[in-house]
Amino acid sequence: MRALLLAAAASLSFAHAQGIPEDVKETADMLMRAGLEDRVGYETVEDLTTEVGARLGGSEAEARARDWAVEHLKELGFTDVRVEEFTMPYWERRYEYAAIESPFPQELEIIALGNSVGTPKGGLSGEVVRFETLDDLIEAPMDDALKGKIVFVDEGMTRTQDGSGYGVAVRKRSGAANEGSKRGAIAALIRSVGTDKHRFPHTGGMRYAEDVEPIPTAALSFPDAEQLTRALERGSVKVGLDLAVKTKRQVTSGNVIADIKGQTDEIVVIGGHLDSWDLGTGAVDDGAGIGITTGAAKLILDHIEETGEQPLRTIRLIYWGAEEVGLLGAQAYAEQHADEMDKHAFAAESDFGARKIWKLDTRFGEDKLGLAREMVRVLLPLGVAPGNNMATGGPDVTPLRARGVPVVTPRQNGWDYFDLHHTADDTFDKIDPDELAQNVAVYAAMTWMAANTPGGFRAEPAATASE
Amino acid sequence: MRALLLAAAASLSFAHAQGIPEDVKETADMLMRAGLEDRVGYETVEDLTTEVGARLGGSEAEARARDWAVEHLKELGFTDVRVEEFTMPYWERRYEYAAIESPFPQELEIIALGNSVGTPKGGLSGEVVRFETLDDLIEAPMDDALKGKIVFVDEGMTRTQDGSGYGVAVRKRSGAANEGSKRGAIAALIRSVGTDKHRFPHTGGMRYAEDVEPIPTAALSFPDAEQLTRALERGSVKVGLDLAVKTKRQVTSGNVIADIKGQTDEIVVIGGHLDSWDLGTGAVDDGAGIGITTGAAKLILDHIEETGEQPLRTIRLIYWGAEEVGLLGAQAYAEQHADEMDKHAFAAESDFGARKIWKLDTRFGEDKLGLAREMVRVLLPLGVAPGNNMATGGPDVTPLRARGVPVVTPRQNGWDYFDLHHTADDTFDKIDPDELAQNVAVYAAMTWMAANTPGGFRAEPAATASE
């Protein structure tokens, strides 16, 4: 009987130690309500997209974005703001041009995929061979049938709330060129990885496999992919392609970091990526993430100023650099902070637009799932449902996740995200201020709880050992 | 009593002579039902937009469109097909480029307006002065305030079912350059005449007033107009503009005409315009009109072939050339057919997209309004309501209307027409085949009634005199 009581007491005390303290939840609730009224997040996106505009990783515009960011954060009252530079290889488009040469001469709307090589000077032309899916190309025999031809992978993308259509469709972005090249093709075209039906080709990064000859590769807009398909239904089609790019071996980029100091040396990371593709002004990708996490951090900063209440952990707001071109800022951060990886208690990147958050995925220790439930319970009034424990945390926290840092993904409604993603149409006017404010509310409350929950979110070594 | 009876008999006989004969209505009804199943109209748009694509008035592409049209019409079974050529001055864009130079360097998405002059070689740059509406610019004093500046007319356009927002908004297309130039401006920018929020600038024709120095003029897409406005809210903005065009004094264009011979020398005209702007593939503007009227004429052709029933009047299908650049085909037609204007009994152009027709406006003799009511009664099952008697008949029937030819406008739902109008996004995939078929049904039935109603639609000289 005594043993049982002791065990019960231990269990109670354990549960208490693991829980989110009531006063922390109360502050979270207050931050949440303030978040719904927030305009700092929205105005941050407005300022960034207006005063900088497009900001390709490694470009002079991205450098201007870092200057803007440091000034903006200081203006908002952040005192511990710095840029952590890194170097990177650089790629930019100069121009691209495509046209059906025969039998129906007309221009096609294309965009070079990031990292594509250019065509030989003066362009190239070849007969187009269409594949309904990337798998159809992968299954094509390794004979001479594609030699000297242009492969066209016409695979579509499924519209989903959670963005799960992207992973399937994006394979062709590198796959078309790599699989085409292996079979002797001279160029590769793809139907854009996107869900809209407008005449916007979607760009995006691609990588050549090590064993293939790089061939130029570009995406067609939806209407142009349809047009090329209709032309092919009528017989053989010859397309001309002229594409020029510029590369540099080494340029400077950087991550912009603002810390709100905590009582301990543990760190909670939130942020978005500062760079964008070169076509739109990077509003939903990822001005929104910058705005959402800045709005949230600013609410916490104001709370601390008002109350003098210092968080348990340091809250670190990161604007990652050069995300689109290969998570280069994220890698640099992981390298530059390698010796404090075990001090990182929690991380989340907002990089999926500005629509409402509808559930919270986590990647916590299995023994810490009670904390996820508690967090969701607090966020429930915002319409946030419980998620799974397989969160990725967002692209730029990948290196942190790989090193065992607990991460969360507040899942946003991505129904129309891939309408705009990586297109010229990704502009500020597409953002709904109230939906963005809901994100600020979630991030503010969640970050406060993450920074003030004793024990943290990693599996307890003792607890794991005892199982 | 006898007088009364005679009067009644006369009135009955008069009503009978004026009415649409029952058998004509029956055939119209049959054509209507066949129209709803029609695919010739839709496939015509598909073929034209795929096999020719964009086809600017006077261009080599427009010439290919005429070749395509003659072949297409002959394949459909039209036997009396011809091209009536005319000459015209030619304008085409070479390139356009605009960027905010300071304080926030970034490119702006613009498109030169048709007929604009180019900038001096190497471009120009100037401070931007924004006007909320064209009227604000018109009311601006004739002093030096705009000297050396770029005027920016930021007037929006109202979305309406009947397209009535266009007439208001389109004034700025010529007005910005003309009013700006009068006040010493070096260039004029406008917010696109359109209702979408995408990054598509809308082109369209403009004309310089005779007494002004022509200055280059271009349209900004919706997001870019918003962006420029936001930049201006932050202070003085300098924009660079580089715009090059090519003009020729005289090139050849033409109208393509197919006749279905009638029993008399009277003519009923239907059609659309064959040319398009150079940006999209001219699907809704005006591939749709070509498709709709071709589908309708083909149904009538098939009916005649099956029954041997020749219409009272000749049904003339016209594909007008060079509409967008100033109704040049329409003017040429009126000149070339000047001596048979009084033989033209009825005319209608379909040039407002491919959405459903919801009412029928007419411009008949006041004593012939009973015929309009009878027509609408037949078309009612298709959702066509009675309209007014102030129809314009469509842009290319303007010269016919001016010469007293009765016209009708089957009014289409234009709710989203100006989302696509004159943009790169005007492509085949935007057309709903069932909505287009409803148009074919209306045109087939209406054209048959127009071609077979004794007495026609002009005011009767006798009747008018007796009133």
mmCIF file with all atom_site columns, C-alpha atoms in Angstrom, chain A residues 49-54 60 64 281, chain B residues 97-110 124-128 150 152 189 199 220 223-242:
data_model
loop_
_atom_site.group_PDB
_atom_site.id
_atom_site.type_symbol
_atom_site.label_atom_id
_atom_site.label_alt_id
_atom_site.label_comp_id
_atom_site.label_asym_id
_atom_site.label_entity_id
_atom_site.label_seq_id
_atom_site.pdbx_PDB_ins_code
_atom_site.Cartn_x
_atom_site.Cartn_y
_atom_site.Cartn_z
_atom_site.occupancy
_atom_site.B_iso_or_equiv
_atom_site.pdbx_formal_charge
_atom_site.auth_seq_id
_atom_site.auth_comp_id
_atom_site.auth_asym_id
_atom_site.auth_atom_id
_atom_site.pdbx_PDB_model_num
ATOM 1  C CA . THR A 1 49  ? 7.911  43.067 -50.258 1.00 0.00 ? 49  THR A CA 1
ATOM 2  C CA . THR A 1 50  ? 7.562  46.767 -51.065 1.00 0.00 ? 50  THR A CA 1
ATOM 3  C CA . GLU A 1 51  ? 10.889 48.149 -49.932 1.00 0.00 ? 51  GLU A CA 1
ATOM 4  C CA . VAL A 1 52  ? 12.981 45.212 -51.159 1.00 0.00 ? 52  VAL A CA 1
ATOM 5  C CA . GLY A 1 53  ? 10.809 43.139 -53.498 1.00 0.00 ? 53  GLY A CA 1
ATOM 6  C CA . ALA A 1 54  ? 12.245 39.962 -55.034 1.00 0.00 ? 54  ALA A CA 1
ATOM 7  C CA . GLU A 1 60  ? 22.445 42.093 -54.170 1.00 0.00 ? 60  GLU A CA 1
ATOM 8  C CA . ARG A 1 64  ? 19.486 44.763 -49.177 1.00 0.00 ? 64  ARG A CA 1
ATOM 9  C CA . THR A 1 281 ? 8.055  39.747 -54.503 1.00 0.00 ? 281 THR A CA 1
ATOM 10 C CA . TYR B 1 97  ? 10.867 47.219 -69.404 1.00 0.00 ? 97  TYR B CA 1
ATOM 11 C CA . ALA B 1 98  ? 10.101 49.249 -66.312 1.00 0.00 ? 98  ALA B CA 1
ATOM 12 C CA . ALA B 1 99  ? 11.692 49.403 -62.896 1.00 0.00 ? 99  ALA B CA 1
ATOM 13 C CA . ILE B 1 100 ? 11.559 51.478 -59.774 1.00 0.00 ? 100 ILE B CA 1
ATOM 14 C CA . GLU B 1 101 ? 15.023 53.053 -59.799 1.00 0.00 ? 101 GLU B CA 1
ATOM 15 C CA . SER B 1 102 ? 14.783 54.650 -56.384 1.00 0.00 ? 102 SER B CA 1
ATOM 16 C CA . PRO B 1 103 ? 14.280 54.358 -53.513 1.00 0.00 ? 103 PRO B CA 1
ATOM 17 C CA . PHE B 1 104 ? 13.388 50.623 -53.818 1.00 0.00 ? 104 PHE B CA 1
ATOM 18 C CA . PRO B 1 105 ? 15.027 49.244 -56.968 1.00 0.00 ? 105 PRO B CA 1
ATOM 19 C CA . GLN B 1 106 ? 12.915 46.497 -58.527 1.00 0.00 ? 106 GLN B CA 1
ATOM 20 C CA . GLU B 1 107 ? 11.314 45.587 -61.817 1.00 0.00 ? 107 GLU B CA 1
ATOM 21 C CA . LEU B 1 108 ? 7.702  46.364 -62.585 1.00 0.00 ? 108 LEU B CA 1
ATOM 22 C CA . GLU B 1 109 ? 5.517  44.224 -64.819 1.00 0.00 ? 109 GLU B CA 1
ATOM 23 C CA . ILE B 1 110 ? 4.229  46.410 -67.639 1.00 0.00 ? 110 ILE B CA 1
ATOM 24 C CA . LEU B 1 124 ? 13.950 57.418 -69.924 1.00 0.00 ? 124 LEU B CA 1
ATOM 25 C CA . SER B 1 125 ? 13.459 57.958 -66.254 1.00 0.00 ? 125 SER B CA 1
ATOM 26 C CA . GLY B 1 126 ? 11.438 60.330 -64.199 1.00 0.00 ? 126 GLY B CA 1
ATOM 27 C CA . GLU B 1 127 ? 9.640  60.947 -60.979 1.00 0.00 ? 127 GLU B CA 1
ATOM 28 C CA . VAL B 1 128 ? 6.171  59.434 -60.830 1.00 0.00 ? 128 VAL B CA 1
ATOM 29 C CA . ILE B 1 150 ? 5.839  60.257 -65.499 1.00 0.00 ? 150 ILE B CA 1
ATOM 30 C CA . PHE B 1 152 ? 0.459  57.372 -63.348 1.00 0.00 ? 152 PHE B CA 1
ATOM 31 C CA . LEU B 1 189 ? 1.533  54.638 -66.915 1.00 0.00 ? 189 LEU B CA 1
ATOM 32 C CA . ARG B 1 199 ? 0.340  39.829 -62.409 1.00 0.00 ? 199 ARG B CA 1
ATOM 33 C CA . LEU B 1 220 ? 0.952  48.035 -65.032 1.00 0.00 ? 220 LEU B CA 1
ATOM 34 C CA . PRO B 1 223 ? -0.060 43.910 -58.245 1.00 0.00 ? 223 PRO B CA 1
ATOM 35 C CA . ASP B 1 224 ? 2.419  46.339 -59.797 1.00 0.00 ? 224 ASP B CA 1
ATOM 36 C CA . ALA B 1 225 ? -0.020 49.255 -59.653 1.00 0.00 ? 225 ALA B CA 1
ATOM 37 C CA . GLU B 1 226 ? -0.531 48.407 -55.984 1.00 0.00 ? 226 GLU B CA 1
ATOM 38 C CA . GLN B 1 227 ? 3.225  48.143 -55.488 1.00 0.00 ? 227 GLN B CA 1
ATOM 39 C CA . LEU B 1 228 ? 3.924  51.487 -57.133 1.00 0.00 ? 228 LEU B CA 1
ATOM 40 C CA . THR B 1 229 ? 1.177  53.072 -55.034 1.00 0.00 ? 229 THR B CA 1
ATOM 41 C CA . ARG B 1 230 ? 2.685  51.627 -51.838 1.00 0.00 ? 230 ARG B CA 1
ATOM 42 C CA . ALA B 1 231 ? 6.118  52.882 -52.856 1.00 0.00 ? 231 ALA B CA 1
ATOM 43 C CA . LEU B 1 232 ? 4.644  56.351 -53.464 1.00 0.00 ? 232 LEU B CA 1
ATOM 44 C CA . GLU B 1 233 ? 3.041  56.291 -50.004 1.00 0.00 ? 233 GLU B CA 1
ATOM 45 C CA . ARG B 1 234 ? 6.615  56.111 -48.702 1.00 0.00 ? 234 ARG B CA 1
ATOM 46 C CA . GLY B 1 235 ? 7.835  59.159 -50.635 1.00 0.00 ? 235 GLY B CA 1
ATOM 47 C CA . SER B 1 236 ? 9.189  60.216 -54.000 1.00 0.00 ? 236 SER B CA 1
ATOM 48 C CA . VAL B 1 237 ? 9.648  57.411 -56.535 1.00 0.00 ? 237 VAL B CA 1
ATOM 49 C CA . LYS B 1 238 ? 11.732 57.438 -59.679 1.00 0.00 ? 238 LYS B CA 1
ATOM 50 C CA . VAL B 1 239 ? 10.858 54.960 -62.424 1.00 0.00 ? 239 VAL B CA 1
ATOM 51 C CA . GLY B 1 240 ? 12.866 53.951 -65.461 1.00 0.00 ? 240 GLY B CA 1
ATOM 52 C CA . LEU B 1 241 ? 11.050 52.991 -68.651 1.00 0.00 ? 241 LEU B CA 1
ATOM 53 C CA . ASP B 1 242 ? 12.413 51.396 -71.788 1.00 0.00 ? 242 ASP B CA 1
#
